[in-house]
């Protein structure tokens, strides 16, 4: 019988059929492609930069990405890791930054989707046999002219499978060292025994990688561009010789075939040659795994040795204490060995001139802080003084406000012509203050059943709209789209 837990819902596959599946699948594909390049962790900004490289997501906002990443974390497709860097501001402390890493289940699901798309993905364990087979395949490449097209096609398929196996085997093996399961294993005591075999295994792989990658790179560099073109042409002809149903061939099938063959050869060349080949990246990552394994084993050994008795050290300290003649000397040694026994902490609300944490208190200017006695009967002395005469300041402020109101009224009345204010016919941009007055008049008339209102200057007016049309009110700070309406003033002579 089937186990009950095998029939439960797999939450990691929900992003394939969710309502927002296009964004979810694009995000997961970006994580998978970067994972192939050994970029195992990415923050939100890095994902947003790669996501906006797609034309469909050119207007994608950081807020939308944050919600999508949180949903993928909820479905266990991504694992959030808090950024260990110290926050520099309160906003950074509140908005915690995270690094995101694909879960192992999500990697397998995304790899499955690529398998369904291409039906060509192969996986294998960590082995050096693909290096030997690729070297043999490249030796045969110089003799393709003497072989039938069928054998040339078989040679090409073997080369692709060996290269795909080589590209996949180190990822499958080394990926475990960046997952939470390996982190727990490397912290266990059993890892000390496992470490020796692991380091020896990886060192043998590194030696074979260095030797084989150099040989394969030299072989690829010996091929002239004309020879590469001839080899790919033989491969293309061998593929075309295979009979296939017309339903499996797209209109641009031959062009796609040629592009795919060129891409495979270019990827093979980039893996072994160039200024920064992928083989060197694999070498660096493997060395990093060895370093982490040795470091964790050393820490585990150190933790085991922490329980060793420090009897000799304590005996030496007691001898030093017994040899002192004064208590002051004993206090100084005690402070050196055990630290300060008593400490007083002072807090104050002084505003610092610099936020540098490495700045010494002696380098900052002094401040004065008034101490208040801790007694209930204490009352601070109050300085008795009369009220200051501020009538002149109030008069100046009142005069300034009246002048501003007078200037605003003059500017507003300048737009009323022949007893009406046509908002769509204004020829000059209006200021924000004038726009506020006009909108208040329109709002006041809309609240009245008869569409009538009265301005703050005493004029009565009627609001008339031109159907459902809209107009654009040009302002000094932009253009406002609003209903097309006219204010008709009843007492035009007094305006």
Short mmCIF file of C-alpha atoms in Angstrom, two decimals:
data_model
loop_
_atom_site.label_atom_id
_atom_site.label_comp_id
_atom_site.label_asym_id
_atom_site.label_seq_id
_atom_site.Cartn_x
_atom_site.Cartn_y
_atom_site.Cartn_z
CA UNK A 1 0.00 0.00 0.00
CA UNK A 2 1.05 3.58 -0.60
CA UNK A 3 2.17 5.67 2.33
CA UNK A 4 -0.24 8.42 3.38
CA UNK A 5 2.44 11.13 3.31
CA UNK A 6 3.17 10.38 -0.36
CA UNK A 7 -0.37 11.41 -1.28
CA UNK A 8 -0.26 14.85 0.34
CA UNK A 9 -0.34 18.06 -1.60
CA UNK A 10 3.08 19.30 -2.82
CA UNK A 11 3.12 23.01 -2.02
CA UNK A 12 6.37 23.59 -3.95
CA UNK A 13 4.57 23.00 -7.29
CA UNK A 14 1.84 25.62 -6.74
CA UNK A 15 3.80 28.36 -8.50
CA UNK A 16 3.50 26.43 -11.79
CA UNK A 17 -0.31 26.87 -11.94
CA UNK A 18 -1.04 29.87 -9.69
CA UNK A 19 -2.87 32.94 -11.01
CA UNK A 20 0.38 34.88 -11.17
CA UNK A 21 2.28 31.93 -12.61
CA UNK A 22 4.10 34.03 -15.22
CA UNK A 23 5.92 36.08 -12.58
CA UNK A 24 6.52 33.11 -10.28
CA UNK A 25 7.97 30.92 -13.04
CA UNK A 26 10.18 33.73 -14.30
CA UNK A 27 11.55 34.38 -10.81
CA UNK A 28 12.24 30.69 -10.22
CA UNK A 29 13.88 30.32 -13.63
CA UNK A 30 16.15 33.29 -12.84
CA UNK A 31 17.14 31.67 -9.54
CA UNK A 32 17.81 28.37 -11.33
CA UNK A 33 19.95 29.94 -14.06
CA UNK A 34 21.95 31.86 -11.47
CA UNK A 35 22.25 28.65 -9.46
CA UNK A 36 23.81 27.05 -12.55
CA UNK A 37 26.40 29.85 -12.46
CA UNK A 38 27.09 29.06 -8.79
CA UNK A 39 25.29 32.19 -7.56
CA UNK A 40 23.42 30.30 -4.86
CA UNK A 41 22.11 33.34 -2.95
CA UNK A 42 20.58 36.58 -4.26
CA UNK A 43 18.88 39.54 -2.64
CA UNK A 44 15.78 41.33 -3.87
CA UNK A 45 17.65 44.03 -5.80
CA UNK A 46 19.67 41.49 -7.79
CA UNK A 47 16.51 39.56 -8.70
CA UNK A 48 14.72 42.79 -9.69
CA UNK A 49 17.60 43.80 -11.97
CA UNK A 50 17.53 40.45 -13.79
CA UNK A 51 13.72 40.45 -13.90
CA UNK A 52 13.54 43.90 -15.50
CA UNK A 53 15.81 42.63 -18.24
CA UNK A 54 12.71 40.86 -19.62
CA UNK A 55 10.44 43.04 -21.75
CA UNK A 56 7.31 41.74 -20.00
CA UNK A 57 8.58 42.85 -16.58
CA UNK A 58 10.10 46.20 -17.53
CA UNK A 59 7.64 48.04 -15.22
CA UNK A 60 7.86 45.51 -12.38
CA UNK A 61 8.02 47.32 -9.00
CA UNK A 62 10.06 46.33 -5.92
CA UNK A 63 6.84 46.07 -3.89
CA UNK A 64 5.40 43.47 -6.30
CA UNK A 65 8.65 41.50 -6.18
CA UNK A 66 8.63 41.54 -2.36
CA UNK A 67 5.11 40.08 -2.28
CA UNK A 68 6.00 37.41 -4.86
CA UNK A 69 9.17 36.44 -2.98
CA UNK A 70 7.20 36.16 0.27
CA UNK A 71 4.68 33.90 -1.46
CA UNK A 72 7.44 31.68 -2.85
CA UNK A 73 8.95 31.48 0.64
CA UNK A 74 5.52 30.47 1.99
CA UNK A 75 5.36 27.67 -0.62
CA UNK A 76 8.90 26.58 0.45
CA UNK A 77 10.38 27.22 -2.99
CA UNK A 78 12.82 29.78 -1.56
CA UNK A 79 14.66 29.83 1.73
CA UNK A 80 15.18 33.33 3.25
CA UNK A 81 18.51 34.06 4.91
CA UNK A 82 18.81 37.31 6.83
CA UNK A 83 21.60 39.58 5.66
CA UNK A 84 24.35 39.47 8.34
CA UNK A 85 25.48 43.01 7.63
CA UNK A 86 24.83 45.48 10.43
CA UNK A 87 22.08 48.04 9.73
CA UNK A 88 23.22 51.62 9.50
CA UNK A 89 19.84 53.29 9.97
CA UNK A 90 16.61 52.58 11.83
CA UNK A 91 14.81 52.05 8.49
CA UNK A 92 17.30 49.34 7.51
CA UNK A 93 16.80 47.70 10.92
CA UNK A 94 13.02 47.64 10.53
CA UNK A 95 13.12 46.53 6.88
CA UNK A 96 15.30 43.48 7.32
CA UNK A 97 17.21 42.54 4.18
CA UNK A 98 17.17 38.91 3.13
CA UNK A 99 19.19 36.71 0.83
CA UNK A 100 17.12 34.06 -0.95
CA UNK A 101 18.24 30.57 -1.91
CA UNK A 102 16.37 27.87 -3.79
CA UNK A 103 15.29 24.85 -1.80
CA UNK A 104 16.37 21.43 -2.97
CA UNK A 105 12.80 20.53 -3.92
CA UNK A 106 12.46 23.73 -5.97
CA UNK A 107 15.70 22.95 -7.82
CA UNK A 108 14.43 19.52 -8.77
CA UNK A 109 11.04 20.93 -9.87
CA UNK A 110 12.67 23.62 -12.01
CA UNK A 111 15.03 21.04 -13.48
CA UNK A 112 11.98 18.91 -14.28
CA UNK A 113 10.35 21.80 -16.13
CA UNK A 114 13.50 22.24 -18.23
CA UNK A 115 13.50 18.49 -18.90
CA UNK A 116 9.91 18.71 -20.11
CA UNK A 117 10.83 21.65 -22.33
CA UNK A 118 13.97 20.18 -23.89
CA UNK A 119 13.87 16.46 -23.00
CA UNK A 120 17.66 16.49 -22.94
CA UNK A 121 18.79 17.06 -19.33
CA UNK A 122 21.00 14.38 -17.81
CA UNK A 123 22.32 14.12 -14.26
CA UNK A 124 25.22 12.18 -12.79
CA UNK A 125 27.42 12.01 -9.74
CA UNK A 126 30.83 13.54 -9.23
CA UNK A 127 33.17 11.71 -11.60
CA UNK A 128 36.18 12.43 -13.82
CA UNK A 129 35.16 9.98 -16.57
CA UNK A 130 33.45 12.71 -18.68
CA UNK A 131 36.84 14.44 -19.03
CA UNK A 132 38.35 11.32 -20.59
CA UNK A 133 35.42 10.81 -22.94
CA UNK A 134 35.41 14.47 -24.05
CA UNK A 135 39.13 14.22 -24.87
CA UNK A 136 38.47 11.11 -26.96
CA UNK A 137 35.51 12.80 -28.70
CA UNK A 138 37.66 15.81 -29.62
CA UNK A 139 40.33 13.52 -31.07
CA UNK A 140 37.63 11.92 -33.26
CA UNK A 141 36.49 15.37 -34.43
CA UNK A 142 39.53 15.60 -36.70
CA UNK A 143 38.41 12.42 -38.53
CA UNK A 144 34.72 13.26 -39.10
CA UNK A 145 35.25 13.67 -42.85
CA UNK A 146 36.04 9.96 -43.14
CA UNK A 147 32.98 8.84 -41.17
CA UNK A 148 29.39 8.41 -42.41
CA UNK A 149 26.85 11.02 -41.38
CA UNK A 150 25.17 8.52 -39.07
CA UNK A 151 28.38 8.00 -37.09
CA UNK A 152 28.99 11.77 -37.10
CA UNK A 153 25.57 12.21 -35.51
CA UNK A 154 26.37 9.56 -32.90
CA UNK A 155 29.66 11.37 -32.16
CA UNK A 156 27.78 14.64 -31.64
CA UNK A 157 25.22 13.03 -29.33
CA UNK A 158 28.01 11.44 -27.23
CA UNK A 159 29.81 14.78 -26.98
CA UNK A 160 26.64 16.55 -25.86
CA UNK A 161 25.81 13.89 -23.25
CA UNK A 162 29.35 13.90 -21.85
CA UNK A 163 29.39 17.69 -21.62
CA UNK A 164 25.95 17.83 -20.00
CA UNK A 165 26.98 15.15 -17.51
CA UNK A 166 30.14 17.10 -16.75
CA UNK A 167 28.18 20.33 -16.25
CA UNK A 168 25.67 18.63 -13.98
CA UNK A 169 27.72 16.25 -11.84
CA UNK A 170 29.62 18.87 -9.84
CA UNK A 171 26.43 20.89 -9.30
CA UNK A 172 24.58 17.88 -7.88
CA UNK A 173 27.44 17.03 -5.55
CA UNK A 174 28.51 20.49 -4.42
CA UNK A 175 24.96 21.83 -4.01
CA UNK A 176 24.56 19.84 -0.82
CA UNK A 177 27.30 21.87 0.85
CA UNK A 178 25.19 25.03 0.55
CA UNK A 179 21.98 23.55 1.92
CA UNK A 180 20.70 23.51 5.51
CA UNK A 181 21.15 19.72 5.77
CA UNK A 182 24.89 19.87 5.18
CA UNK A 183 25.19 22.81 7.58
CA UNK A 184 23.77 20.63 10.37
CA UNK A 185 25.98 17.70 9.41
CA UNK A 186 29.14 19.81 9.38
CA UNK A 187 28.37 20.92 12.95
CA UNK A 188 28.03 17.35 14.26
CA UNK A 189 30.84 15.42 15.88
CA UNK A 190 30.54 12.62 13.28
CA UNK A 191 31.75 15.06 10.65
CA UNK A 192 35.34 14.78 11.97
CA UNK A 193 35.53 11.18 10.76
CA UNK A 194 33.75 12.00 7.50
CA UNK A 195 35.98 15.00 6.78
CA UNK A 196 39.14 13.06 5.95
CA UNK A 197 37.49 10.96 3.24
CA UNK A 198 35.66 13.98 1.84
CA UNK A 199 38.79 16.12 1.55
CA UNK A 200 40.74 13.28 -0.08
CA UNK A 201 37.91 12.66 -2.55
CA UNK A 202 37.69 16.35 -3.50
CA UNK A 203 41.46 16.71 -3.79
CA UNK A 204 41.58 13.83 -6.27
CA UNK A 205 38.80 15.47 -8.25
CA UNK A 206 40.68 18.79 -8.27
CA UNK A 207 43.85 17.15 -9.57
CA UNK A 208 41.98 15.42 -12.39
CA UNK A 209 40.08 18.63 -13.13
CA UNK A 210 43.26 20.70 -13.44
CA UNK A 211 44.99 18.14 -15.63
CA UNK A 212 42.03 17.33 -17.89
CA UNK A 213 40.75 20.90 -18.24
CA UNK A 214 44.16 22.06 -19.46
CA UNK A 215 44.32 19.29 -22.06
CA UNK A 216 40.77 19.81 -23.32
CA UNK A 217 41.30 23.57 -23.48
CA UNK A 218 44.45 23.08 -25.59
CA UNK A 219 42.51 20.76 -27.91
CA UNK A 220 39.71 23.28 -28.41
CA UNK A 221 42.15 26.12 -29.08
CA UNK A 222 43.79 24.11 -31.89
CA UNK A 223 40.55 24.09 -33.88
CA UNK A 224 40.52 26.89 -36.47
CA UNK A 225 37.25 28.81 -37.06
CA UNK A 226 36.93 27.23 -40.52
CA UNK A 227 37.37 23.77 -39.04
CA UNK A 228 34.70 24.46 -36.39
CA UNK A 229 32.30 25.67 -39.09
CA UNK A 230 32.93 22.51 -41.12
CA UNK A 231 32.34 20.25 -38.08
CA UNK A 232 29.06 21.98 -37.20
CA UNK A 233 27.96 21.75 -40.84
CA UNK A 234 28.54 17.96 -40.76
CA UNK A 235 26.51 17.78 -37.54
CA UNK A 236 23.69 19.79 -39.10
CA UNK A 237 23.64 17.54 -42.18
CA UNK A 238 23.61 14.44 -39.98
CA UNK A 239 20.60 15.79 -38.08
CA UNK A 240 18.76 16.61 -41.30
CA UNK A 241 19.39 13.09 -42.59
CA UNK A 242 17.31 11.61 -39.76
CA UNK A 243 13.67 11.21 -40.94
CA UNK A 244 11.24 13.02 -38.65
CA UNK A 245 7.47 13.64 -38.86
CA UNK A 246 6.47 17.01 -40.23
CA UNK A 247 4.53 17.71 -37.03
CA UNK A 248 7.76 17.75 -35.05
CA UNK A 249 9.45 20.25 -37.33
CA UNK A 250 8.75 23.94 -36.85
CA UNK A 251 8.98 26.41 -39.78
CA UNK A 252 12.41 27.57 -38.56
CA UNK A 253 13.60 24.10 -37.56
CA UNK A 254 16.83 24.16 -39.57
CA UNK A 255 17.82 27.61 -38.29
CA UNK A 256 17.06 26.55 -34.70
CA UNK A 257 19.13 23.40 -35.20
CA UNK A 258 22.12 25.39 -36.41
CA UNK A 259 21.79 27.88 -33.55
CA UNK A 260 21.57 25.06 -30.99
CA UNK A 261 24.68 23.34 -32.37
CA UNK A 262 26.64 26.60 -32.30
CA UNK A 263 25.47 27.25 -28.74
CA UNK A 264 26.62 23.81 -27.53
CA UNK A 265 30.05 24.26 -29.09
CA UNK A 266 30.35 27.79 -27.68
CA UNK A 267 29.37 26.58 -24.20
CA UNK A 268 31.95 23.79 -24.44
CA UNK A 269 34.59 26.33 -25.45
CA UNK A 270 33.66 28.73 -22.64
CA UNK A 271 33.80 25.90 -20.11
CA UNK A 272 37.47 25.11 -20.79
CA UNK A 273 38.99 28.21 -22.45
CA UNK A 274 39.01 31.97 -22.02
CA UNK A 275 40.17 34.34 -19.30
CA UNK A 276 37.66 33.06 -16.75
CA UNK A 277 36.45 29.58 -17.78
CA UNK A 278 33.78 27.68 -15.88
CA UNK A 279 36.35 24.99 -15.03
CA UNK A 280 38.21 27.54 -12.92
CA UNK A 281 34.97 28.48 -11.13
CA UNK A 282 34.37 24.80 -10.34
CA UNK A 283 37.94 24.61 -9.02
CA UNK A 284 37.39 27.66 -6.78
CA UNK A 285 34.10 26.34 -5.41
CA UNK A 286 35.64 22.94 -4.68
CA UNK A 287 38.54 24.57 -2.86
CA UNK A 288 36.01 26.58 -0.84
CA UNK A 289 34.23 23.36 0.14
CA UNK A 290 37.53 21.86 1.30
CA UNK A 291 38.30 25.01 3.30
CA UNK A 292 34.91 24.94 5.00
CA UNK A 293 35.22 21.25 5.79
CA UNK A 294 38.67 21.67 7.35
CA UNK A 295 37.58 24.79 9.27
CA UNK A 296 34.46 23.13 10.70
CA UNK A 297 36.44 20.04 11.68
CA UNK A 298 38.98 22.22 13.46
CA UNK A 299 36.20 24.04 15.33
CA UNK A 300 34.65 20.74 16.37
CA UNK A 301 38.00 19.50 17.69
CA UNK A 302 38.46 22.77 19.56
CA UNK A 303 35.01 22.45 21.13
CA UNK A 304 35.83 18.94 22.29
CA UNK A 305 39.06 20.15 23.86
CA UNK A 306 37.33 22.94 25.76
CA UNK A 307 36.48 20.49 28.53
CA UNK A 308 40.15 19.80 29.27
CA UNK A 309 41.12 20.87 32.79
CA UNK A 310 43.00 24.17 33.04
CA UNK A 311 44.51 23.21 36.37
CA UNK A 312 48.02 24.36 35.42
CA UNK A 313 46.77 27.79 34.34
CA UNK A 314 44.82 28.30 37.57
CA UNK A 315 47.83 27.22 39.63
CA UNK A 316 49.97 29.85 37.86
CA UNK A 317 47.38 32.59 38.53
CA UNK A 318 47.16 31.61 42.22
CA UNK A 319 50.93 31.80 42.47
CA UNK A 320 50.88 35.34 41.05
CA UNK A 321 48.14 36.41 43.46
CA UNK A 322 50.02 34.95 46.42
CA UNK A 323 53.17 36.86 45.51
CA UNK A 324 51.57 40.34 45.61
CA UNK A 325 52.18 42.50 48.66
CA UNK A 326 49.31 44.97 48.21
CA UNK A 327 45.62 44.63 47.43
CA UNK A 328 45.92 47.17 44.60
CA UNK A 329 48.21 44.87 42.65
CA UNK A 330 45.75 42.00 43.12
CA UNK A 331 42.93 44.22 41.87
CA UNK A 332 44.88 45.06 38.71
CA UNK A 333 45.57 41.37 37.97
CA UNK A 334 41.95 40.50 38.70
CA UNK A 335 40.78 43.15 36.24
CA UNK A 336 43.17 41.75 33.62
CA UNK A 337 42.11 38.13 34.10
CA UNK A 338 38.40 38.37 34.98
CA UNK A 339 37.52 41.84 33.67
CA UNK A 340 35.90 44.74 35.48
CA UNK A 341 33.87 43.61 38.48
CA UNK A 342 31.73 46.75 38.81
CA UNK A 343 30.58 49.05 36.04
CA UNK A 344 28.50 52.21 35.95
CA UNK A 345 26.56 53.06 32.82
CA UNK A 346 25.50 56.61 31.94
CA UNK A 347 22.92 57.47 29.28
CA UNK A 348 22.10 60.90 27.91
CA UNK A 349 20.12 62.45 25.07
CA UNK A 350 22.98 64.41 23.57
CA UNK A 351 22.94 64.66 19.76
CA UNK A 352 26.25 63.47 18.40
CA UNK A 353 27.94 65.32 15.55
CA UNK A 354 28.99 62.04 13.90
CA UNK A 355 27.45 58.55 13.77
CA UNK A 356 30.80 56.79 13.48
CA UNK A 357 31.07 53.87 15.88
CA UNK A 358 34.87 53.86 15.80
CA UNK A 359 35.14 57.46 17.03
CA UNK A 360 36.67 57.76 20.50
CA UNK A 361 34.77 59.74 23.17
CA UNK A 362 37.92 61.79 23.70
CA UNK A 363 37.70 63.01 20.09
CA UNK A 364 34.17 64.42 20.52
CA UNK A 365 33.42 67.87 21.98
CA UNK A 366 32.30 67.93 25.64
CA UNK A 367 28.72 68.59 26.67
CA UNK A 368 27.08 70.00 29.76
CA UNK A 369 24.42 67.98 31.54
CA UNK A 370 22.55 69.35 34.53
CA UNK A 371 22.04 66.86 37.35
CA UNK A 372 18.84 67.05 39.40
CA UNK A 373 18.75 65.85 43.05
CA UNK A 374 16.68 62.74 43.66
CA UNK A 375 14.60 64.23 46.47
CA UNK A 376 10.85 64.69 46.55
CA UNK A 377 11.09 68.11 48.15
CA UNK A 378 13.34 69.55 45.46
CA UNK A 379 11.80 72.23 43.24
CA UNK A 380 13.75 73.87 40.46
CA UNK A 381 14.27 77.60 40.75
CA UNK A 382 12.05 79.54 38.41
CA UNK A 383 13.25 82.67 36.67
CA UNK A 384 10.57 85.35 37.05
CA UNK A 385 10.31 87.73 34.16
CA UNK A 386 7.53 89.76 32.51
CA UNK A 387 5.83 89.14 29.23
CA UNK A 388 7.64 90.40 26.15
CA UNK A 389 5.83 92.89 23.94
CA UNK A 390 5.30 91.24 20.57
CA UNK A 391 2.67 93.62 19.18
CA UNK A 392 5.04 94.86 16.45
CA UNK A 393 5.76 91.33 15.28
CA UNK A 394 2.04 90.46 15.24
CA UNK A 395 1.24 93.63 13.29
CA UNK A 396 3.94 92.85 10.72
CA UNK A 397 2.72 89.27 10.39
CA UNK A 398 -0.90 90.48 9.98
CA UNK A 399 0.14 92.98 7.32
CA UNK A 400 2.01 90.24 5.46
CA UNK A 401 -1.02 87.94 5.50
CA UNK A 402 -3.33 90.73 4.24
CA UNK A 403 -0.94 91.54 1.40
CA UNK A 404 -0.80 87.90 0.37
CA UNK A 405 -4.61 87.66 0.41
CA UNK A 406 -4.90 90.90 -1.58
CA UNK A 407 -2.42 89.63 -4.18
CA UNK A 408 -4.24 86.29 -4.42
CA UNK A 409 -7.63 88.01 -4.90
CA UNK A 410 -6.22 90.25 -7.61
CA UNK A 411 -4.74 87.24 -9.40
CA UNK A 412 -7.97 85.24 -9.12
CA UNK A 413 -10.15 88.10 -10.38
CA UNK A 414 -7.85 88.52 -13.36
CA UNK A 415 -9.11 85.21 -14.78
CA UNK A 416 -12.84 86.22 -14.61
CA UNK A 417 -13.80 87.87 -17.88
CA UNK A 418 -17.24 89.17 -18.89
CA UNK A 419 -18.82 87.73 -15.76
CA UNK A 420 -17.74 84.15 -16.29
CA UNK A 421 -14.82 81.87 -15.54
CA UNK A 422 -14.21 79.31 -18.30
CA UNK A 423 -11.68 76.83 -16.92
CA UNK A 424 -11.08 75.28 -20.34
CA UNK A 425 -10.30 78.63 -21.99
CA UNK A 426 -7.56 79.88 -19.66
CA UNK A 427 -4.57 80.89 -21.78
CA UNK A 428 -1.95 81.11 -19.03
CA UNK A 429 -0.96 78.50 -16.42
CA UNK A 430 -2.38 79.14 -12.95
CA UNK A 431 -0.50 78.88 -9.68
CA UNK A 432 -1.29 76.17 -7.10
CA UNK A 433 -2.95 78.74 -4.80
CA UNK A 434 -5.29 79.95 -7.58
CA UNK A 435 -6.06 76.36 -8.55
CA UNK A 436 -7.09 75.64 -4.96
CA UNK A 437 -9.52 78.59 -5.02
CA UNK A 438 -11.07 77.47 -8.33
CA UNK A 439 -11.51 73.89 -7.14
CA UNK A 440 -13.09 75.08 -3.89
CA UNK A 441 -15.65 77.10 -5.88
CA UNK A 442 -16.48 74.07 -8.06
CA UNK A 443 -16.80 71.80 -5.03
CA UNK A 444 -19.03 74.31 -3.20
CA UNK A 445 -21.40 74.55 -6.16
CA UNK A 446 -21.53 70.76 -6.60
CA UNK A 447 -22.72 70.42 -3.00
CA UNK A 448 -25.65 72.75 -3.67
CA UNK A 449 -28.82 71.30 -5.25
CA UNK A 450 -29.21 74.29 -7.58
CA UNK A 451 -25.48 74.38 -8.45
CA UNK A 452 -25.08 77.84 -6.93
CA UNK A 453 -22.43 79.16 -4.60
CA UNK A 454 -20.82 82.28 -3.18
CA UNK A 455 -17.11 83.11 -3.15
CA UNK A 456 -15.16 84.26 -0.13
CA UNK A 457 -15.17 87.70 -1.79
CA UNK A 458 -19.00 87.96 -1.82
CA UNK A 459 -19.79 87.13 -5.49
CA UNK A 460 -22.62 84.73 -6.30
CA UNK A 461 -22.14 82.32 -9.19
CA UNK A 462 -23.74 79.36 -10.93
CA UNK A 463 -21.90 76.22 -12.08
CA UNK A 464 -22.66 74.96 -15.58
CA UNK A 465 -21.11 71.79 -17.01
CA UNK A 466 -20.63 70.94 -20.68
CA UNK A 467 -22.05 67.43 -20.54
CA UNK A 468 -19.57 64.68 -19.62
CA UNK A 469 -16.64 66.40 -21.32
CA UNK A 470 -13.32 66.96 -19.58
CA UNK A 471 -10.79 69.74 -19.87
CA UNK A 472 -7.17 70.20 -18.96
CA UNK A 473 -6.34 72.97 -16.51
CA UNK A 474 -2.77 74.04 -17.10
CA UNK A 475 -0.92 74.85 -13.87
CA UNK A 476 2.59 75.92 -13.12
CA UNK A 477 3.30 72.53 -11.50
CA UNK A 478 1.55 70.28 -14.04
CA UNK A 479 -1.73 69.66 -15.90
CA UNK A 480 -5.00 68.81 -14.08
CA UNK A 481 -7.68 66.85 -15.96
CA UNK A 482 -11.14 67.82 -14.64
CA UNK A 483 -14.77 68.11 -15.80
CA UNK A 484 -15.36 70.86 -18.38
CA UNK A 485 -17.38 73.51 -16.54
CA UNK A 486 -17.99 77.28 -16.48
CA UNK A 487 -18.71 79.55 -13.50
CA UNK A 488 -21.29 82.23 -14.36
CA UNK A 489 -21.16 85.26 -11.98
CA UNK A 490 -24.43 87.13 -11.40
CA UNK A 491 -22.93 90.51 -10.41
CA UNK A 492 -20.35 90.98 -13.08
CA UNK A 493 -20.10 94.73 -12.46
CA UNK A 494 -18.83 94.22 -8.92
CA UNK A 495 -16.29 91.59 -9.81
#
